[in-house]
Each structure stands twice: as C-alpha cells, then as structure tokens.
Amino acid sequence: MKIKILHLYPDLLNLYGDRGNIECMRKRLMWRGIDAEVVTYTCEDSGFDLSDVDIVFIGGGSDREQKIVCHRLLEHKDEIRNYVEDNGVLVAVCGGYQLLGDYYQTDEGRMEGLHLVKLHTEQKPGRLISNIVLKSDLFDMPVVGFENHGGRTDIGDNQPFGKVLYGSGNDGESGYEGIVYKHVIGTYLHGPLLPKNPQVCDWLIEKALERKYGEEIKLQPLDDQEEKEANAYIVNRFVK
Ligand code: GLN
C-alpha cells in the first residue's frame, strides 16, 4: 500500500513548523509498513495535479502570506473542489482553514476563499492566542493544541471539529472549534497538531487508505504511550 501526501505552499504557509505534521503522517505510515511519498507545491510551481494525491496539507500564515497564497489557490479552485467532493482527505490549519470558506475579511480588505465549505472569517480586534483543548466526536482522546488568530470564523450549520474545553476556538464565543466536512478537517490548531494528537493523524490516514483501496481499513495500533501521557498532561493542566 502507498499514500501520496501533498504539502501545499510550505514556502509561505509554515507558521510554527506546521511541516512537522507531514513527518508525523510519513512516520506513522512507515511504522505500519505503508509507503509514503511526499510532494510539495510552492508558489513558484506551475503544475497542479491532484489525480493521484491521497492527503493534502495546507498550513497557516500571516495575512500577508495568506493573500499571496489565496491567488494561487483560486487558480486551482475547481481541482480542489473536485478532490474534496470525491472524498479526498484534506487538512487545513489556521490561515489555510480560513481560505476553505467564502472569504476572510481583514482591515486591509477581503480575501476570497475557495468556497469549499460554507463558512466565513472576519478579523476582529485582539488576537485569540492560547493553548486549546477540544472534545471531538471523532476521537476518544481530547484534541490538544495551540491557537493564534485574529480572524473569527462563523461555520454556520457545519459540523465543528470539536467542542472547546479550554481556549477560544472559531470565534471565542460559539464554544466550537474548526470544521469537519466529508474528509476535510479545518482547524485553528497550529504546529504539531498531528504529533500531539495521533488519533487525528490516524483518522486522516484511514480515510485516505479507504478511499484509495475501497475497503474498510483497521490500522495496526502503534505504541502511543508517550503521546497519550503528553496529551493527558495538557488536559490536566488546562481543563479543571
Ligand atoms: N492570518 C490569520 C489570522 O490572523 C491566520 C493566522 C495563522 O495562520 N496563525 O487570523
């Protein structure tokens, strides 16, 4: 078995070392004897082919970088939409997450999004910066991470990624964080999202394998003792 991972625009969307998430997917595949091929498209690349891609990763960035990336992404809007509607796995973090929706309105102007999911983001005064803990219906373990965003995201009736147990989440008010749409996860959780949350990583891998090989996949469990202890430490530290 083999999985192809595409890292989109790591030259610009790379806050907090979001790239570590790619390494995490690669390792967890490798430890199970599954081949992983990682390809990257930077803003300089002209080609764009999702036909044999199994997982797409888009990281986070400042408003300035997001604006540059937004134009590139819009050039490939139809390919990305077809991929998502065909159950392609996509994980988008913070700036990348905001660009999945209809728009991101900042004080400087409006960035048009990919319109993949019915959501929109507006910048408001003050940044939401904090550790964050979620309870997601998709996983037994709480999801832990770190958020830093000026945008507030309204996800309408979409399924959130999780309920906020600590931190701000989508807008600091709704009590929810991120979205799940088909096999897309959009989230404000930055940096080592997947190393900190192995169940999230395995969900992405499982969905990608099922889509590619057309059968239900039960991934071989790995020894996640250290990850579980680190996760529990954060939950105990912030959730009373
Ligand atoms: N520029 C966006 C915001 O501030 C996203 C930031 C990020 O990716 N950390 O809301």
Short mmCIF file of C-alpha atoms and ligand atoms in Angstrom, two decimals:
data_model
loop_
_atom_site.label_atom_id
_atom_site.label_comp_id
_atom_site.label_asym_id
_atom_site.label_seq_id
_atom_site.Cartn_x
_atom_site.Cartn_y
_atom_site.Cartn_z
CA MET A 1 0.00 0.00 0.00
CA LYS A 2 1.11 3.53 -0.66
CA ILE A 3 -0.10 7.03 0.20
CA LYS A 4 0.83 10.23 -1.59
CA ILE A 5 0.84 13.36 0.57
CA LEU A 6 0.81 16.82 -0.99
CA HIS A 7 2.07 19.74 1.09
CA LEU A 8 0.67 22.93 -0.44
CA TYR A 9 2.71 26.14 -0.38
CA PRO A 10 5.06 25.37 2.55
CA ASP A 11 7.21 28.28 1.34
CA LEU A 12 4.55 30.68 2.66
CA LEU A 13 2.19 28.80 4.94
CA ASN A 14 4.56 27.41 7.53
CA LEU A 15 3.90 29.13 10.87
CA TYR A 16 5.01 27.21 13.98
CA GLY A 17 6.64 24.49 11.88
CA ASP A 18 3.38 23.11 10.50
CA ARG A 19 5.58 20.89 8.33
CA GLY A 20 6.13 18.52 11.28
CA ASN A 21 2.63 17.24 10.57
CA ILE A 22 3.84 15.83 7.27
CA GLU A 23 6.66 14.00 9.05
CA CYS A 24 4.17 12.60 11.53
CA MET A 25 1.96 11.17 8.77
CA ARG A 26 5.01 9.77 6.99
CA LYS A 27 6.33 8.07 10.12
CA ARG A 28 3.02 6.61 11.21
CA LEU A 29 2.58 5.16 7.72
CA MET A 30 6.14 3.86 7.65
CA TRP A 31 5.86 2.21 11.08
CA ARG A 32 2.97 0.19 9.65
CA GLY A 33 4.87 -0.79 6.54
CA ILE A 34 2.89 1.57 4.28
CA ASP A 35 4.89 3.58 1.74
CA ALA A 36 4.58 7.35 1.80
CA GLU A 37 5.51 9.74 -0.96
CA VAL A 38 5.61 13.44 -0.05
CA VAL A 39 5.39 16.11 -2.73
CA THR A 40 5.31 19.86 -2.26
CA TYR A 41 3.97 22.64 -4.45
CA THR A 42 5.45 26.04 -3.75
CA CYS A 43 4.11 29.30 -5.10
CA GLU A 44 6.75 29.07 -7.86
CA ASP A 45 5.42 25.76 -9.22
CA SER A 46 3.12 25.98 -12.18
CA GLY A 47 1.82 22.39 -12.30
CA PHE A 48 -1.07 21.22 -10.17
CA ASP A 49 -2.33 17.64 -10.27
CA LEU A 50 -4.43 16.06 -7.56
CA SER A 51 -5.35 12.95 -9.55
CA ASP A 52 -3.12 10.55 -7.56
CA VAL A 53 -2.93 12.53 -4.31
CA ASP A 54 -4.34 10.92 -1.15
CA ILE A 55 -3.80 13.58 1.54
CA VAL A 56 -3.45 17.36 1.09
CA PHE A 57 -2.00 19.54 3.86
CA ILE A 58 -2.26 23.36 3.98
CA GLY A 59 -0.61 25.20 6.88
CA GLY A 60 -1.09 28.61 8.46
CA GLY A 61 0.40 32.01 7.74
CA SER A 62 0.24 35.71 8.36
CA ASP A 63 -2.32 37.81 6.48
CA ARG A 64 0.37 38.95 4.04
CA GLU A 65 1.35 35.40 3.11
CA GLN A 66 -2.26 34.24 3.01
CA LYS A 67 -3.03 36.90 0.45
CA ILE A 68 -0.32 35.65 -1.89
CA VAL A 69 -1.37 32.02 -1.45
CA CYS A 70 -5.04 32.87 -1.89
CA HIS A 71 -4.45 33.91 -5.52
CA ARG A 72 -2.58 30.68 -6.26
CA LEU A 73 -5.24 28.54 -4.61
CA LEU A 74 -8.04 30.23 -6.52
CA GLU A 75 -6.35 29.28 -9.79
CA HIS A 76 -6.92 25.64 -8.77
CA LYS A 77 -10.31 26.05 -7.16
CA ASP A 78 -12.09 23.53 -9.38
CA GLU A 79 -9.45 20.80 -8.98
CA ILE A 80 -9.54 21.24 -5.20
CA ARG A 81 -13.33 21.19 -5.09
CA ASN A 82 -13.49 18.03 -7.21
CA TYR A 83 -10.91 16.37 -4.97
CA VAL A 84 -12.85 17.24 -1.80
CA GLU A 85 -16.20 16.19 -3.26
CA ASP A 86 -14.59 12.91 -4.30
CA ASN A 87 -13.82 12.31 -0.58
CA GLY A 88 -10.19 13.42 -0.86
CA VAL A 89 -8.53 13.93 2.52
CA LEU A 90 -7.51 17.49 3.27
CA VAL A 91 -6.26 19.09 6.46
CA ALA A 92 -6.04 22.86 6.62
CA VAL A 93 -4.63 24.81 9.55
CA CYS A 94 -5.45 28.37 10.60
CA GLY A 95 -4.71 30.60 7.57
CA GLY A 96 -5.30 27.56 5.33
CA TYR A 97 -8.54 26.78 7.18
CA GLN A 98 -9.83 30.32 6.69
CA LEU A 99 -9.22 30.03 2.94
CA LEU A 100 -11.51 26.98 2.65
CA GLY A 101 -14.51 29.22 3.20
CA ASP A 102 -16.21 32.04 1.31
CA TYR A 103 -13.96 34.88 2.43
CA TYR A 104 -11.58 36.27 5.04
CA GLN A 105 -12.32 39.93 5.75
CA THR A 106 -9.41 41.90 7.23
CA ASP A 107 -8.94 45.61 7.93
CA GLU A 108 -6.94 45.74 4.71
CA GLY A 109 -9.56 44.13 2.51
CA ARG A 110 -11.25 40.89 1.63
CA MET A 111 -9.55 37.67 0.53
CA GLU A 112 -11.76 35.40 -1.45
CA GLY A 113 -11.77 31.80 -0.29
CA LEU A 114 -12.20 28.53 -2.13
CA HIS A 115 -15.93 28.25 -1.24
CA LEU A 116 -15.40 24.58 -0.40
CA VAL A 117 -17.30 24.82 2.86
CA LYS A 118 -19.97 27.33 3.81
CA LEU A 119 -18.04 29.40 6.35
CA HIS A 120 -16.51 32.84 6.51
CA THR A 121 -13.98 34.68 8.65
CA GLU A 122 -13.78 38.26 9.84
CA GLN A 123 -10.89 39.91 11.59
CA LYS A 124 -11.79 41.49 14.92
CA PRO A 125 -9.70 43.48 17.40
CA GLY A 126 -7.39 41.39 19.57
CA ARG A 127 -5.86 38.06 18.71
CA LEU A 128 -7.03 34.76 20.18
CA ILE A 129 -3.77 33.29 21.46
CA SER A 130 -3.80 30.34 23.81
CA ASN A 131 -3.34 26.69 24.42
CA ILE A 132 -6.54 24.92 23.46
CA VAL A 133 -8.26 21.66 24.37
CA LEU A 134 -11.20 20.17 22.45
CA LYS A 135 -13.53 17.24 22.72
CA SER A 136 -14.21 15.91 19.26
CA ASP A 137 -16.89 13.34 18.44
CA LEU A 138 -14.41 11.64 16.13
CA PHE A 139 -11.87 10.62 18.80
CA ASP A 140 -11.71 9.19 22.34
CA MET A 141 -8.72 11.31 23.31
CA PRO A 142 -9.21 15.07 23.74
CA VAL A 143 -7.55 17.11 20.99
CA VAL A 144 -4.86 19.48 22.29
CA GLY A 145 -3.03 22.34 20.57
CA PHE A 146 -2.22 26.00 20.35
CA GLU A 147 -4.09 28.78 18.56
CA ASN A 148 -3.11 32.29 17.42
CA HIS A 149 -5.52 34.09 15.11
CA GLY A 150 -7.09 37.48 14.55
CA GLY A 151 -9.87 36.06 12.37
CA ARG A 152 -13.18 34.89 13.83
CA THR A 153 -14.78 32.09 11.84
CA ASP A 154 -18.52 31.51 11.51
CA ILE A 155 -19.14 27.93 10.42
CA GLY A 156 -22.94 28.17 10.18
CA ASP A 157 -24.51 24.73 10.41
CA ASN A 158 -21.35 22.81 9.59
CA GLN A 159 -20.03 20.10 11.86
CA PRO A 160 -17.32 21.54 14.12
CA PHE A 161 -14.01 19.72 14.63
CA GLY A 162 -14.60 19.84 18.38
CA LYS A 163 -16.21 21.47 21.37
CA VAL A 164 -13.87 23.86 23.18
CA LEU A 165 -12.97 22.71 26.71
CA TYR A 166 -10.26 25.37 27.07
CA GLY A 167 -9.26 28.22 24.73
CA SER A 168 -11.20 30.28 22.19
CA GLY A 169 -11.88 28.19 19.08
CA ASN A 170 -13.59 29.51 15.95
CA ASP A 171 -14.71 32.86 17.30
CA GLY A 172 -14.20 32.88 21.06
CA GLU A 173 -17.98 32.76 21.58
CA SER A 174 -19.66 29.76 19.99
CA GLY A 175 -17.78 27.20 22.09
CA TYR A 176 -16.73 25.27 18.99
CA GLU A 177 -13.52 24.89 17.01
CA GLY A 178 -12.78 24.04 13.39
CA ILE A 179 -14.92 22.13 10.91
CA VAL A 180 -15.25 18.63 9.56
CA TYR A 181 -16.68 18.34 6.08
CA LYS A 182 -16.53 14.98 4.28
CA HIS A 183 -12.83 14.08 4.70
CA VAL A 184 -11.73 17.65 5.32
CA ILE A 185 -10.57 18.89 8.70
CA GLY A 186 -10.15 22.66 9.08
CA THR A 187 -8.74 23.83 12.40
CA TYR A 188 -7.00 26.71 14.16
CA LEU A 189 -4.68 24.25 15.96
CA HIS A 190 -1.18 25.11 14.88
CA GLY A 191 2.21 23.48 14.86
CA PRO A 192 2.42 19.85 15.95
CA LEU A 193 -1.30 19.11 15.58
CA LEU A 194 -0.73 15.52 14.46
CA PRO A 195 2.22 14.56 16.73
CA LYS A 196 0.20 15.81 19.71
CA ASN A 197 -2.96 14.06 18.53
CA PRO A 198 -2.11 10.68 16.99
CA GLN A 199 -5.79 9.76 16.67
CA VAL A 200 -6.30 12.73 14.34
CA CYS A 201 -3.34 11.59 12.25
CA ASP A 202 -4.67 8.03 12.05
CA TRP A 203 -8.16 9.25 11.08
CA LEU A 204 -6.65 11.05 8.08
CA ILE A 205 -4.56 8.02 7.12
CA GLU A 206 -7.51 5.65 7.47
CA LYS A 207 -9.79 7.80 5.34
CA ALA A 208 -7.10 8.14 2.68
CA LEU A 209 -6.47 4.37 2.56
CA GLU A 210 -10.18 3.58 2.45
CA ARG A 211 -10.72 5.99 -0.42
CA LYS A 212 -7.77 4.63 -2.35
CA TYR A 213 -8.24 0.91 -1.76
CA GLY A 214 -12.05 0.85 -1.47
CA GLU A 215 -12.22 -1.26 1.69
CA GLU A 216 -12.66 -0.60 5.37
CA ILE A 217 -9.23 -0.19 6.98
CA LYS A 218 -8.36 -1.02 10.58
CA LEU A 219 -4.93 0.46 11.16
CA GLN A 220 -2.48 -1.58 13.19
CA PRO A 221 -2.23 0.15 16.61
CA LEU A 222 1.09 1.80 17.49
CA ASP A 223 2.68 2.32 20.88
CA ASP A 224 1.40 5.84 21.66
CA GLN A 225 2.16 5.74 25.36
CA GLU A 226 4.27 8.92 25.33
CA GLU A 227 1.78 10.80 23.16
CA LYS A 228 -1.05 9.76 25.49
CA GLU A 229 0.87 10.93 28.55
CA ALA A 230 1.73 14.27 26.94
CA ASN A 231 -1.91 14.74 25.91
CA ALA A 232 -3.18 13.92 29.41
CA TYR A 233 -0.65 16.36 30.91
CA ILE A 234 -2.03 19.22 28.82
CA VAL A 235 -5.64 18.30 29.52
CA ASN A 236 -4.98 18.16 33.28
CA ARG A 237 -3.11 21.43 33.15
CA PHE A 238 -5.89 23.40 31.47
CA VAL A 239 -9.20 21.64 31.99
CA LYS A 240 -10.40 21.66 35.58
N1 GLN B 1 -3.70 35.47 9.42
C1 GLN B 1 -4.75 34.72 10.03
C2 GLN B 1 -5.28 35.35 11.31
O1 GLN B 1 -4.59 36.08 11.96
C3 GLN B 1 -4.27 33.31 10.28
C4 GLN B 1 -3.17 33.29 11.28
C5 GLN B 1 -2.48 32.00 11.40
O2 GLN B 1 -2.39 31.19 10.47
N2 GLN B 1 -1.91 31.83 12.58
O3 GLN B 1 -6.41 35.11 11.68
#
